[in-house]
Amino acid sequence: MVTSAPSLMETRPSASVRHPTVAAPATGAAVAPAGATLVDIDQLDFFYGALQALHGVTLGIENRKVTAFIGPSGCGKSTLLRCLNRMNDLIDGARVAKGMIKIRGIDIHRPDVDVIELRKRVGMVFQKSNPFPKSIHENITYGLKLQGQTNKARLDEVVETSLRGAALWDEVKDRLHTSGLGLSGGQQQRLCIARALAVEPEVILMDEPCSALDPVATAKIEELIQELRTRFTIVIVTHNMQQAARVSDKTAFFYLGKLIEYADTRTIFMNPAHAQTEAYVSGRFG
Amino acid sequence: MASSRPTEGTHFIAHKGTFRLFGLTLGDCIKFFFGGNAVVSVVVLALITIFLFREGAGFFGENRENLEVYRQAGLEYVDYIRTQQDDHTALTRYLSDLRVRQVNYLTQQKKLSLAAANAALAGFDTFADQYGDAVEPIRTLVSDLTEQATAIKEKFTVTEDRKTQRAQLLAAGQTEAAAKIETVPIDFVAELKPILGTLPAYREAAAEFSRRLNAVIATAPAMPEPALQARLERFKELNAEYLAGFPSVLRNLESWDFRAPVPASRAFTSFLFGHEWRTASFWQDWYGVIPLLVGSIMVSVVALVLAVPLGVGAAVYVNQIASPFEQRLIKPSIEFISAIPSVVLGFFGIAVLGQLLRALSQVPGLAWVPGFPYAERLNILTAGCLLAFIAVPTIFTLAEDALNNVPRAFTEASFALGATRLQTVVKIIVPASLSGIISAVLLGLGRVIGETMVVLLCAGNRIAIPDFTAGLAVITQPVHTMTGIIAQEMGEVVQGSIHYRALFMVGLVLFFLSLGINYVAQGIVRRYRISIG
Ligand SMILES: Nc1ncnc2c1ncn2[C@@H]1O[C@H](COP(=O)(O)OP(=O)(O)OP(=O)(O)O)[C@@H](O)[C@H]1O
Ligand SMILES: [Mg+2]
């Protein structure tokens, strides 16, 4: 549903004009009530060259909710996730053959959509933590500096709010200017989340953010997701059923590139409509 | 088939893999083949190193002897006075330069004709001539002394030759023939007496010389312009300094003792810090590596200044921006350059590039470029351009590798934060691969500094330290290089002679230089691997 002016087009005022903070996120999010559909995926067919990875996926992702994508390996979860910020554009031969994705009513594949702006709005956290080989401070300010932000006080402020937002501030506040690669795996992943938070996205995509972490670090990230859900729309891919059940409001189950079932997480786990879903969430295949 | 099948179990086991060559199984053969090759290459490398050291090491002994003869035959003594004379010549050159400036001033500012300008300078010319002629007493003395010292050295060389001849005959068992060769040991005391006896004559000559200089300098005509006047004043200062140096020359002569031993370190320092490389000279041979080292470095620096932007830029383009079609086109073309024999490049440099650059330098619109216009076709710039051409493939290939090694995760993270491709290249990819790129540049430098054919053909081969006071224009001067001199002179020298060994020493310097560069490059690569981890 269209709730605000087209915001992804190049014609909009440049990003450096607005000064949002983590505490009061993007303008649009304030307008759209939680639970309204923010991302609308409609009959999406996606191909890697000749290989069709997604078959007619239709799905609405709700504003300021956590949506989990689950399904066996190779079923297209990552592919769909990467469609949402058009990261698949970087892959040769990858293309959307049919259907569309609308964010706030804007088709993100329209030619006048600025993909750079899209990616600022739709942040991403990767499976393997990937901080830049730079200092913690530089990692977090990277996105803002790209947008032309040079005010040092402002950057410092964002570093603090982002790190606090990612529950990492207390652990690293004394070593902001040391390399981000010097942190533990779990800290690195939270640094990547902080880095994504710093550019004020509306949506945060997380592709198996805990798969390389131990249970303690995983618990921390899950806790963090619980905090972030009030301010951001989060889409998370996970292989961990308990995790999906714990953190998400809604769950989508995929199988062989098709969306099998999409419903409230409680429904998916307690009372799935499809036998395949039931088999998968109860661990009988996958 | 059936008949060949072994009948008993034990036989069957024993039969398997019993192919043996000299009692070795196939596996052993393969192992020894590769192991042997590895050992051979290590041994060859070690032999080369040992050989270099062995041939080069003898240099210091011989160079010390060379320096001892220089002292004992009185050449050193004469050179004190000769230096004094040469310094005076330098001052007269300053006067010639001043004259050129005056002529320019008079013809250009005062619009005088050339003849009128020359006429106006008649007073200055007399002054300059008198200043030049003042050295006459010293000059006469030096030329006398030169003859005497050369004669002593000649005698010494003949005696030494005889000695070696006799030693050779003795070694061959021809005792009789050996006995026929007389060797009269040289009595340096007696031989040097006439030379040392000229000390009072020198005192007189020097006194006369300085009297004349003082007299002449008082007659210096006034300059037509303040700037030129300032130059004349500077000249007077230089002249005063020059005169003030006279007593120390005299002191040197008085305290000079041909018996004073030449310190062993001198053989070393005169090579490593020597400013002159002069061989087959009638007077004294010098083996100083500095002019060659400076030549090699200058040429390499020019090459790198050109090759680094080209090579790294091309690597970034091909790795990050080019379409697959461009990649398929550019990569092999650049790598193909390294297949061009360097002698062909050198030939191209002489026949085409040298001419072209000189023609370019003479374009009037380009006169602002330092060193332009120039007349020498073969110089640092020509050789540097060609060497850059040689270094580009090395730098390109290795830098491209380094860029390739940047984990895809960094690039993706950057894009996901809304970076453009250019921003990602500049802020993430290049910094992350910087140490790899630096080591690529260093390896390119190693490649360039060891290159021989191109510099031999195109660097101009003038053995002298280029004149750095010219500023950037220094790159249009000819130089000689370490590699060039080895290639040029090694074929002509007598094996085992001091010159031969000096060339080996130059080779050793080159060897250590390359070793150092490679070591640093590898250190950087190692650190780089860890940091990306
Ligand atoms: N870059 C690519 N090029 C070609 N095919 C790809 C590419 N990435 C994924 N695929 C294919 O697309 C299909 C979906 O892959 P995707 O990565 O979306 O699966 P996934 O659900 O994320 O699996 P996993 O749980 O193992 O991460 C797979 O068949 C995969 O082989
Ligand atoms: Mg995946």
mmCIF file of C-alpha atoms in Angstrom, chain A residues 82 87 90 116 119-120 124 126 130-134 142 146 181 195-196 199, chain B residues 408-410 412-421 423-424 427-428 432 531:
data_model
loop_
_atom_site.group_PDB
_atom_site.id
_atom_site.type_symbol
_atom_site.label_atom_id
_atom_site.label_comp_id
_atom_site.label_asym_id
_atom_site.label_seq_id
_atom_site.Cartn_x
_atom_site.Cartn_y
_atom_site.Cartn_z
ATOM 1 C CA ARG A 82 18.940 -10.463 -2.094
ATOM 2 C CA MET A 87 22.131 -7.327 -4.623
ATOM 3 C CA LEU A 90 25.863 -7.879 -9.206
ATOM 4 C CA ILE A 116 22.053 3.179 -4.408
ATOM 5 C CA ARG A 119 20.319 -0.098 -0.666
ATOM 6 C CA LYS A 120 20.530 2.723 1.831
ATOM 7 C CA MET A 124 21.855 -6.108 4.838
ATOM 8 C CA PHE A 126 25.550 -11.249 5.772
ATOM 9 C CA ASN A 130 32.421 -9.078 6.953
ATOM 10 C CA PRO A 131 33.730 -5.956 8.628
ATOM 11 C CA PHE A 132 36.050 -3.926 6.418
ATOM 12 C CA PRO A 133 39.752 -4.127 7.248
ATOM 13 C CA LYS A 134 39.448 -0.704 8.838
ATOM 14 C CA TYR A 142 31.541 4.205 6.027
ATOM 15 C CA LEU A 146 29.571 7.828 1.277
ATOM 16 C CA LEU A 181 38.945 -7.532 12.341
ATOM 17 C CA ARG A 195 27.215 -0.626 10.404
ATOM 18 C CA ALA A 196 23.899 -1.376 8.742
ATOM 19 C CA VAL A 199 22.704 4.529 7.531
ATOM 20 C CA ARG B 408 34.048 -10.689 -2.271
ATOM 21 C CA ALA B 409 32.438 -10.139 1.116
ATOM 22 C CA PHE B 410 34.077 -6.691 1.404
ATOM 23 C CA GLU B 412 29.262 -6.913 -1.189
ATOM 24 C CA ALA B 413 29.202 -5.184 2.179
ATOM 25 C CA SER B 414 30.189 -1.945 0.508
ATOM 26 C CA PHE B 415 27.490 -2.233 -2.148
ATOM 27 C CA ALA B 416 24.916 -3.171 0.460
ATOM 28 C CA LEU B 417 25.672 0.104 2.238
ATOM 29 C CA GLY B 418 24.837 2.037 -0.891
ATOM 30 C CA ALA B 419 28.291 2.558 -2.366
ATOM 31 C CA THR B 420 28.771 3.021 -6.082
ATOM 32 C CA ARG B 421 31.301 0.906 -7.910
ATOM 33 C CA GLN B 423 33.449 4.377 -4.273
ATOM 34 C CA THR B 424 33.902 0.685 -3.575
ATOM 35 C CA LYS B 427 37.603 3.116 -0.507
ATOM 36 C CA ILE B 428 37.593 -0.644 -0.082
ATOM 37 C CA ALA B 432 42.506 -3.690 1.086
ATOM 38 C CA SER B 531 45.695 -8.935 7.445
#
